[in-house]
CSV table of C-alpha atoms and ligand atoms in Angstrom, one decimal:
chain,number,residue,atom,x,y,z
A,19,MET,CA,-88.4,134.1,-121.2
A,20,ASN,CA,-85.8,131.7,-119.8
A,21,ALA,CA,-85.0,133.1,-116.3
A,22,ALA,CA,-81.3,132.5,-116.9
A,23,ARG,CA,-81.3,134.9,-119.8
A,24,THR,CA,-81.1,138.7,-119.8
A,25,TYR,CA,-82.6,140.2,-123.0
A,26,LEU,CA,-81.2,143.7,-123.7
A,27,ASP,CA,-81.8,143.9,-127.5
A,28,ALA,CA,-85.2,145.7,-127.7
A,29,ASN,CA,-84.1,147.8,-130.7
A,30,ALA,CA,-83.8,144.5,-132.7
A,31,THR,CA,-87.2,143.4,-131.3
A,32,ALA,CA,-89.0,143.9,-128.1
A,33,PRO,CA,-90.7,141.0,-126.2
A,34,LEU,CA,-94.3,140.6,-127.1
A,35,ARG,CA,-96.5,142.4,-124.5
A,36,PRO,CA,-99.2,140.2,-122.9
A,37,VAL,CA,-101.9,142.6,-123.9
A,38,ALA,CA,-100.7,142.3,-127.5
A,39,ARG,CA,-100.6,138.6,-127.4
A,40,ASN,CA,-104.2,138.5,-126.0
A,41,ALA,CA,-105.4,140.8,-128.7
A,42,VAL,CA,-103.7,138.7,-131.4
A,43,LEU,CA,-105.3,135.5,-130.0
A,44,ALA,CA,-108.7,137.0,-129.7
A,45,ALA,CA,-108.6,138.4,-133.2
A,46,MET,CA,-107.5,135.1,-134.7
A,47,GLU,CA,-110.8,133.6,-133.4
A,48,GLN,CA,-112.8,136.3,-135.3
A,49,LEU,CA,-114.4,134.9,-138.4
A,50,GLY,CA,-115.0,137.3,-141.3
A,51,ASN,CA,-113.2,139.2,-144.0
A,52,PRO,CA,-113.0,142.9,-142.9
A,53,SER,CA,-114.2,143.9,-146.4
A,54,SER,CA,-117.4,141.8,-146.1
A,55,VAL,CA,-120.6,143.7,-145.3
A,56,HIS,CA,-122.2,141.0,-143.0
A,57,THR,CA,-122.0,141.0,-139.2
A,58,GLU,CA,-118.8,138.9,-139.1
A,59,GLY,CA,-117.0,141.1,-141.6
A,60,ARG,CA,-118.1,144.3,-139.8
A,61,THR,CA,-116.8,142.8,-136.5
A,62,ALA,CA,-113.4,142.2,-138.1
A,63,ARG,CA,-113.5,145.7,-139.5
A,64,ARG,CA,-114.1,147.1,-136.1
A,65,ILE,CA,-111.0,145.4,-134.8
A,66,ILE,CA,-108.9,147.0,-137.5
A,67,GLU,CA,-110.4,150.5,-137.0
A,68,ASP,CA,-110.0,150.2,-133.2
A,69,ALA,CA,-106.3,149.4,-133.7
A,70,ARG,CA,-106.0,152.2,-136.2
A,71,GLU,CA,-107.2,154.7,-133.6
A,72,ARG,CA,-104.6,153.4,-131.1
A,73,VAL,CA,-101.7,153.5,-133.5
A,74,ALA,CA,-102.8,157.0,-134.6
A,75,ALA,CA,-102.8,158.1,-131.0
A,76,LEU,CA,-99.3,156.8,-130.5
A,77,ALA,CA,-98.1,158.6,-133.6
A,78,GLY,CA,-100.0,161.9,-132.9
A,79,ALA,CA,-101.8,161.5,-136.2
A,80,ARG,CA,-105.4,161.1,-137.4
A,81,PRO,CA,-106.7,157.6,-137.8
A,82,SER,CA,-107.4,158.4,-141.4
A,83,GLU,CA,-103.7,158.9,-141.9
A,84,VAL,CA,-102.6,155.4,-140.8
A,85,VAL,CA,-102.1,152.8,-143.5
A,86,PHE,CA,-101.3,149.3,-142.2
A,87,THR,CA,-98.4,147.5,-143.8
A,88,SER,CA,-96.3,144.4,-143.3
A,89,GLY,CA,-93.8,146.3,-141.3
A,90,ALA,CA,-91.6,149.4,-141.4
A,91,THR,CA,-89.5,148.0,-144.2
A,92,GLU,CA,-92.6,148.0,-146.5
A,93,ALA,CA,-93.6,151.4,-145.1
A,94,ASN,CA,-90.2,152.9,-145.8
A,95,ASN,CA,-90.0,151.3,-149.3
A,96,ALA,CA,-93.5,152.7,-150.1
A,97,ALA,CA,-92.4,156.2,-149.0
A,98,ILE,CA,-89.2,156.1,-151.1
A,99,ALA,CA,-91.0,154.7,-154.1
A,100,GLY,CA,-93.3,157.7,-154.3
A,101,GLY,CA,-92.1,158.9,-157.7
A,102,TRP,CA,-89.4,161.3,-156.5
A,103,ASP,CA,-87.0,163.0,-158.8
A,104,ALA,CA,-84.4,163.5,-156.0
A,105,ILE,CA,-84.1,162.2,-152.5
A,106,ILE,CA,-82.0,163.7,-149.7
A,107,THR,CA,-81.4,161.3,-146.8
A,108,SER,CA,-78.6,160.7,-144.3
A,109,GLY,CA,-75.9,158.1,-144.1
A,110,ILE,CA,-77.1,156.8,-140.8
A,111,GLU,CA,-80.6,155.7,-141.9
A,112,HIS,CA,-81.6,152.1,-141.6
A,113,ASP,CA,-81.1,149.9,-144.6
A,114,ALA,CA,-84.8,149.8,-145.1
A,115,VAL,CA,-84.4,153.5,-146.2
A,116,LEU,CA,-80.9,153.5,-147.7
A,117,ALA,CA,-81.3,150.4,-149.9
A,118,PRO,CA,-84.5,151.5,-151.7
A,119,ALA,CA,-83.2,155.0,-152.0
A,120,ARG,CA,-79.9,153.7,-153.6
A,121,ALA,CA,-81.8,151.3,-155.8
A,122,ARG,CA,-84.4,153.7,-157.1
A,123,GLY,CA,-82.4,155.6,-159.6
A,124,ALA,CA,-83.6,159.0,-158.3
A,125,HIS,CA,-80.9,161.6,-157.8
A,126,LEU,CA,-79.7,160.8,-154.2
A,127,VAL,CA,-77.8,163.0,-151.7
A,128,GLU,CA,-76.7,161.3,-148.5
A,129,VAL,CA,-75.8,163.8,-145.8
A,130,PRO,CA,-73.4,162.8,-143.0
A,131,ALA,CA,-73.9,162.9,-139.2
A,132,GLY,CA,-71.4,164.3,-136.8
A,133,GLY,CA,-69.5,162.3,-134.2
A,134,ASP,CA,-72.3,163.3,-131.9
A,135,GLY,CA,-74.7,161.1,-134.0
A,136,VAL,CA,-76.8,164.1,-135.1
A,137,VAL,CA,-77.6,164.4,-138.8
A,138,ASP,CA,-76.2,167.5,-140.3
A,139,ALA,CA,-79.3,169.7,-140.8
A,140,GLY,CA,-77.1,172.4,-142.5
A,141,ALA,CA,-76.1,169.8,-145.1
A,142,VAL,CA,-79.7,169.1,-145.8
A,143,ALA,CA,-80.4,172.8,-146.3
A,144,THR,CA,-77.3,173.2,-148.6
A,145,ALA,CA,-78.5,170.3,-150.7
A,146,LEU,CA,-82.0,171.8,-151.0
A,147,LEU,CA,-80.7,175.3,-151.8
A,148,SER,CA,-77.7,174.6,-154.1
A,149,ASP,CA,-77.2,171.0,-155.2
A,150,PRO,CA,-77.8,171.0,-158.9
A,151,ILE,CA,-79.2,167.4,-158.9
A,152,VAL,CA,-81.9,168.3,-156.3
A,153,ARG,CA,-84.8,169.5,-158.4
A,154,GLY,CA,-88.3,168.5,-159.3
A,155,ARG,CA,-90.2,166.4,-156.8
A,156,VAL,CA,-87.9,166.1,-153.8
A,157,LEU,CA,-88.2,163.9,-150.8
A,158,VAL,CA,-86.2,164.5,-147.6
A,159,SER,CA,-86.0,161.3,-145.4
A,160,VAL,CA,-84.4,161.6,-142.0
A,161,GLN,CA,-85.1,159.1,-139.1
A,162,MET,CA,-86.6,160.3,-135.8
A,163,ALA,CA,-84.0,158.3,-133.8
A,164,ASN,CA,-81.1,156.1,-134.7
A,165,ASN,CA,-81.4,152.4,-134.0
A,166,GLU,CA,-77.7,151.9,-133.0
A,167,THR,CA,-76.9,155.1,-131.0
A,168,GLY,CA,-80.4,156.1,-130.0
A,169,VAL,CA,-79.6,159.7,-131.0
A,170,VAL,CA,-82.8,161.7,-131.6
A,171,GLN,CA,-82.6,163.7,-134.8
A,172,PRO,CA,-83.7,167.3,-135.5
A,173,VAL,CA,-86.6,166.2,-137.7
A,174,ALA,CA,-89.0,169.1,-137.0
A,175,GLU,CA,-86.2,171.6,-137.9
A,176,ILE,CA,-85.3,169.8,-141.1
A,177,ALA,CA,-89.0,169.4,-142.0
A,178,ASP,CA,-89.7,173.0,-141.5
A,179,PHE,CA,-86.9,174.1,-143.8
A,180,ALA,CA,-87.6,171.3,-146.4
A,181,ARG,CA,-91.3,172.1,-146.7
A,182,ALA,CA,-90.5,175.8,-146.9
A,183,HIS,CA,-88.4,174.9,-150.0
A,184,GLY,CA,-91.0,172.8,-151.7
A,185,ALA,CA,-89.8,169.3,-150.6
A,186,LEU,CA,-91.8,166.6,-148.9
A,187,VAL,CA,-90.6,164.9,-145.8
A,188,HIS,CA,-90.5,161.3,-144.6
A,189,THR,CA,-89.3,160.1,-141.2
A,190,ASP,CA,-88.6,156.5,-140.1
A,191,ALA,CA,-89.9,156.7,-136.5
A,192,VAL,CA,-89.5,153.0,-135.7
A,193,GLN,CA,-87.2,153.4,-132.8
A,194,ALA,CA,-88.7,156.6,-131.4
A,195,ALA,CA,-92.2,155.3,-131.1
A,196,GLY,CA,-93.2,154.5,-127.6
A,197,ARG,CA,-89.9,155.9,-126.3
A,198,VAL,CA,-90.3,159.6,-126.8
A,199,PRO,CA,-93.6,161.4,-127.5
A,200,LEU,CA,-94.4,161.6,-131.2
A,201,SER,CA,-96.6,164.1,-132.9
A,202,PHE,CA,-96.9,163.5,-136.7
A,203,ALA,CA,-99.0,166.7,-136.8
A,204,ASP,CA,-96.5,169.0,-135.0
A,205,LEU,CA,-93.4,167.5,-136.7
A,206,GLY,CA,-94.6,168.8,-140.0
A,207,VAL,CA,-93.7,165.7,-141.9
A,208,ASP,CA,-95.7,164.1,-144.7
A,209,LEU,CA,-94.9,160.4,-144.2
A,210,MET,CA,-93.8,158.4,-141.1
A,211,ALA,CA,-92.9,154.7,-140.8
A,212,LEU,CA,-93.7,152.6,-137.7
A,213,SER,CA,-93.2,149.0,-136.7
A,214,ALA,CA,-95.2,146.9,-134.2
A,215,HIS,CA,-92.5,144.5,-133.1
A,216,LYS,CA,-90.2,147.2,-131.7
A,217,ILE,CA,-92.9,148.3,-129.2
A,218,GLY,CA,-94.0,144.9,-128.0
A,219,GLY,CA,-96.4,144.0,-130.8
A,220,PRO,CA,-96.2,141.1,-133.2
A,221,PHE,CA,-93.8,140.8,-136.2
A,222,GLY,CA,-94.9,141.5,-139.7
A,223,VAL,CA,-97.1,144.5,-139.1
A,224,GLY,CA,-96.4,148.2,-139.2
A,225,ALA,CA,-97.8,151.4,-140.6
A,226,LEU,CA,-97.1,154.2,-143.0
A,227,VAL,CA,-98.6,157.4,-141.7
A,228,VAL,CA,-99.6,159.5,-144.7
A,229,ARG,CA,-100.6,163.1,-144.2
A,230,ASP,CA,-104.3,163.6,-145.1
A,231,GLY,CA,-104.6,165.0,-148.5
A,232,PHE,CA,-101.2,163.8,-149.7
A,233,ASP,CA,-101.7,161.6,-152.8
A,234,LEU,CA,-98.9,159.0,-152.3
A,235,LYS,CA,-98.5,156.6,-155.2
A,236,ARG,CA,-100.2,153.3,-154.5
A,237,TRP,CA,-97.5,150.7,-153.8
A,238,ILE,CA,-99.5,147.4,-153.9
A,239,VAL,CA,-102.4,147.3,-156.3
A,240,GLY,CA,-105.3,144.9,-156.2
A,241,GLY,CA,-108.4,145.3,-154.0
A,242,GLY,CA,-109.5,148.5,-152.4
A,243,GLN,CA,-108.2,147.9,-148.9
A,244,GLU,CA,-106.5,150.7,-146.9
A,245,ARG,CA,-108.3,153.3,-148.9
A,246,ARG,CA,-106.9,151.8,-152.1
A,247,ARG,CA,-103.3,152.5,-151.1
A,248,ARG,CA,-102.2,149.1,-150.0
A,249,ALA,CA,-104.2,146.2,-151.5
A,250,GLY,CA,-104.6,142.8,-149.8
A,251,THR,CA,-106.8,141.4,-147.1
A,252,GLU,CA,-105.7,142.9,-143.8
A,253,ASN,CA,-103.8,140.8,-141.3
A,254,VAL,CA,-106.5,141.4,-138.7
A,255,ALA,CA,-104.8,139.5,-135.8
A,256,ALA,CA,-101.4,141.2,-136.2
A,257,ILE,CA,-103.1,144.6,-136.6
A,258,ALA,CA,-105.1,144.0,-133.4
A,259,GLY,CA,-101.8,143.2,-131.6
A,260,PHE,CA,-100.2,146.3,-133.0
A,261,GLY,CA,-103.1,148.4,-131.7
A,262,ALA,CA,-102.8,146.9,-128.2
A,263,ALA,CA,-99.0,147.4,-128.1
A,264,ALA,CA,-99.4,151.0,-129.3
A,265,GLU,CA,-101.8,151.8,-126.5
A,266,ALA,CA,-99.6,150.2,-123.9
A,267,ALA,CA,-96.5,151.9,-125.2
A,268,ARG,CA,-98.3,155.3,-125.2
A,269,ASN,CA,-99.5,154.8,-121.6
A,270,GLU,CA,-95.9,154.0,-120.5
A,271,LEU,CA,-94.3,157.1,-122.1
A,272,ALA,CA,-94.5,158.9,-118.8
A,273,ALA,CA,-92.5,156.1,-117.1
A,274,MET,CA,-89.6,156.3,-119.6
A,275,ARG,CA,-87.5,158.0,-116.8
A,276,ARG,CA,-87.3,154.6,-115.2
A,277,ILE,CA,-85.7,153.1,-118.3
A,278,ALA,CA,-83.4,156.1,-118.7
A,279,ASP,CA,-82.2,155.7,-115.1
A,280,LEU,CA,-81.5,152.0,-115.7
A,281,ARG,CA,-79.6,152.9,-118.9
A,282,ASP,CA,-77.6,155.5,-117.0
A,283,ARG,CA,-76.8,153.1,-114.3
A,284,LEU,CA,-75.5,150.6,-116.9
A,285,GLU,CA,-73.3,153.2,-118.5
A,286,ALA,CA,-71.9,154.3,-115.2
A,287,GLY,CA,-71.1,150.7,-114.3
A,288,VAL,CA,-69.4,150.1,-117.6
A,289,ARG,CA,-67.2,153.2,-117.2
A,290,ALA,CA,-66.3,152.1,-113.7
A,291,SER,CA,-65.1,148.7,-114.7
A,292,THR,CA,-63.6,149.6,-118.1
A,293,PRO,CA,-62.5,153.2,-117.9
A,294,ASP,CA,-61.3,153.2,-121.5
A,295,ALA,CA,-64.8,152.2,-122.7
A,296,VAL,CA,-66.5,154.9,-124.8
A,297,ILE,CA,-70.3,155.6,-124.6
A,298,ILE,CA,-71.0,156.8,-128.1
A,299,ALA,CA,-72.9,160.1,-128.4
A,300,GLN,CA,-73.5,160.1,-124.6
A,301,GLY,CA,-73.8,163.9,-124.6
A,302,SER,CA,-76.5,164.0,-127.3
A,303,LEU,CA,-80.2,163.9,-126.9
A,304,ARG,CA,-80.8,160.1,-127.0
A,305,LEU,CA,-83.7,157.7,-126.6
A,306,PRO,CA,-84.0,156.7,-123.0
A,307,ASN,CA,-83.4,153.0,-123.7
A,308,THR,CA,-80.3,152.8,-126.0
A,309,SER,CA,-76.6,152.7,-125.3
A,310,ALA,CA,-73.8,152.2,-127.8
A,311,VAL,CA,-70.7,151.1,-125.9
A,312,ALA,CA,-67.3,150.8,-127.5
A,313,TRP,CA,-64.5,148.9,-125.8
A,314,PRO,CA,-61.4,149.8,-127.9
A,315,GLY,CA,-59.2,146.8,-128.6
A,316,GLN,CA,-62.1,144.3,-128.5
A,317,SER,CA,-64.1,143.1,-131.4
A,318,ALA,CA,-67.9,143.8,-131.2
A,319,GLU,CA,-68.7,140.4,-132.6
A,320,THR,CA,-66.6,138.6,-130.0
A,321,LEU,CA,-68.1,140.7,-127.2
A,322,VAL,CA,-71.6,139.8,-128.3
A,323,ILE,CA,-70.7,136.1,-128.3
A,324,LYS,CA,-69.0,136.3,-124.9
A,325,LEU,CA,-71.9,138.1,-123.4
A,326,ASP,CA,-74.3,135.6,-125.0
A,327,LEU,CA,-72.4,132.8,-123.4
A,328,ALA,CA,-72.8,134.6,-120.1
A,329,GLY,CA,-76.6,134.8,-120.7
A,330,ILE,CA,-76.9,138.3,-122.0
A,331,ALA,CA,-78.5,139.2,-125.4
A,332,VAL,CA,-77.1,142.4,-127.0
A,333,SER,CA,-76.2,143.2,-130.5
A,334,ALA,CA,-73.2,144.4,-132.5
A,335,GLY,CA,-75.2,146.8,-134.7
A,336,SER,CA,-76.4,146.5,-138.2
A,337,ALA,CA,-73.3,144.7,-139.5
A,338,CYS,CA,-74.4,141.5,-137.7
A,339,SER,CA,-77.9,141.5,-139.1
A,340,SER,CA,-76.6,140.9,-142.5
A,341,GLY,CA,-74.1,138.3,-141.4
A,342,LYS,CA,-71.1,140.4,-142.4
A,343,VAL,CA,-68.2,141.0,-140.1
A,344,GLY,CA,-67.3,144.7,-140.1
A,345,SER,CA,-68.2,147.9,-138.5
A,346,SER,CA,-71.6,149.4,-138.8
A,347,HIS,CA,-72.4,151.9,-141.6
A,348,VAL,CA,-74.0,154.2,-139.0
A,349,LEU,CA,-70.8,154.5,-136.9
A,350,GLN,CA,-68.8,154.9,-140.1
A,351,ALA,CA,-71.1,157.7,-141.4
A,352,MET,CA,-70.6,159.5,-138.0
A,353,GLY,CA,-66.8,159.5,-138.8
A,354,LEU,CA,-65.9,157.5,-135.7
A,355,ALA,CA,-62.4,156.1,-135.5
A,356,PRO,CA,-62.3,152.5,-136.9
A,357,GLU,CA,-61.2,151.1,-133.5
A,358,ILE,CA,-64.3,152.6,-131.8
A,359,ALA,CA,-66.7,151.5,-134.6
A,360,ARG,CA,-65.3,148.0,-134.7
A,361,SER,CA,-65.6,147.5,-130.9
A,362,ALA,CA,-69.1,149.0,-130.4
A,363,ILE,CA,-72.0,146.9,-129.1
A,364,ARG,CA,-75.6,148.1,-128.7
A,365,VAL,CA,-77.5,147.6,-125.4
A,366,SER,CA,-81.2,148.4,-125.7
A,367,LEU,CA,-83.7,148.2,-122.9
A,368,GLY,CA,-87.4,147.3,-123.4
A,369,TRP,CA,-90.6,147.7,-121.6
A,370,GLN,CA,-89.8,144.6,-119.5
A,371,SER,CA,-86.2,145.6,-118.5
A,372,SER,CA,-85.5,145.6,-114.8
A,373,GLU,CA,-82.7,146.5,-112.3
A,374,ALA,CA,-81.8,142.8,-112.2
A,375,ASP,CA,-81.1,142.9,-116.0
A,376,ILE,CA,-78.7,145.8,-115.5
A,377,GLU,CA,-77.0,143.9,-112.6
A,378,ALA,CA,-76.7,140.8,-114.7
A,379,PHE,CA,-75.2,142.7,-117.6
A,380,LEU,CA,-72.7,144.5,-115.3
A,381,GLN,CA,-71.7,141.3,-113.6
A,382,ALA,CA,-70.9,139.7,-117.0
A,383,TRP,CA,-69.1,142.9,-118.2
A,384,ARG,CA,-66.9,143.0,-115.0
A,385,ALA,CA,-66.1,139.3,-115.5
A,386,LEU,CA,-65.0,140.1,-119.1
A,387,ALA,CA,-62.9,143.0,-117.8
A,388,SER,CA,-61.1,140.9,-115.2
A,389,SER,CA,-60.5,138.0,-117.7
A,390,GLN,CA,-59.1,140.7,-120.1
A,391,SER,CA,-56.8,142.2,-117.5
A,392,ARG,CA,-55.6,138.7,-116.5
A,393,ALA,CA,-54.8,137.9,-120.1
A,394,VAL,CA,-52.8,141.2,-120.4
A,395,ALA,CA,-51.0,140.6,-117.1
B,439,LIG,N1,-86.2,151.2,-139.4
B,439,LIG,C1,-85.5,151.1,-138.3
B,439,LIG,C2,-84.9,152.3,-137.7
B,439,LIG,C3,-85.3,149.9,-137.7
B,439,LIG,O1,-84.6,149.8,-136.6
B,439,LIG,C4,-86.0,148.7,-138.3
B,439,LIG,C5,-85.8,147.4,-137.7
B,439,LIG,O2,-84.7,146.9,-137.6
B,439,LIG,C6,-86.7,148.9,-139.5
B,439,LIG,C7,-86.8,150.1,-140.0
B,439,LIG,C8,-87.4,147.7,-140.2
B,439,LIG,O3,-88.6,147.4,-139.5
B,439,LIG,P1,-89.4,146.1,-139.8
B,439,LIG,O4,-88.7,145.0,-139.1
B,439,LIG,O5,-90.8,146.3,-139.2
B,439,LIG,O6,-89.4,145.9,-141.3
């Protein structure tokens, strides 16, 4: 990366890890369709199965439960398209869950999150117990951790209740993977979505983890790949890169304290130079790498542009990804005041983040704060 730039937008995408790059390049040289029975085909197949084991290890699942997809958007869509009569989800889900859930025509209940960023598990229970539209085959879909605030959600608790009441459970674990330990088995969920590029793997590959024995509707039909669930010749090179990134991310989990310390230092520096700044959901259980910082009176889009000009890459949340100007649906669903939601940027650290990155961010932030106070004076 350009040495003059500081990249703090890992929740949008993390830099490609060298081990993932090497795995992609090596796999691209491998001749052979993984469905072919000859030596070349079997070598390609081994690359995929090796990656499947590594991704399964990161997710705390069995290899037989991992279905490779083109990314988490496809994985979430496949989960949502499973033939449900009713879906209960939260208003803070990523659009890759909310858009298919809203488009599907199943009965839909969207529960809110509190100002602390935590999905209201009580509202999920109430919907399951007493909402008249929640009947038949019911899916509960709640993310593991939010992409804008980093707040970790009570998925195990929700899954426990949901399954006891006959519903099945999906979780979008894209942002949690590689940042907090994951155990598909212990969480008690049926479906889990993962994405390679958020953990230092390549774009365009992800996985839907499907509990063994659960007969999810096939979502792409054609050949017999991925145990007939997801037809199409596998993207061997991307899958190899995903496997390598998953293994590296899993090995680094123990070192997440380093990332949390850097994040805490950034937040302390922000509060020292702009005392009216608000760290959203700071008191909640959060991913170690994510900070949502609101600077009331500023616009998030302007802050992102000013920081970009100062060499710092951060984001203004999901509103920007769709090119719209406005505050994020996540912060709105948390019920935050409009002046907080409008002024919130997201800073997200990645595997490569260093003390120098935090210093560079704080230097740029302090320069914004002093130009702001000069403008006011
Ligand atoms: N879910 C969450 C929480 C995300 O943050 C993202 C990426 O922005 C996605 C799903 C979509 O993942 P992909 O880019 O692999 O389709």
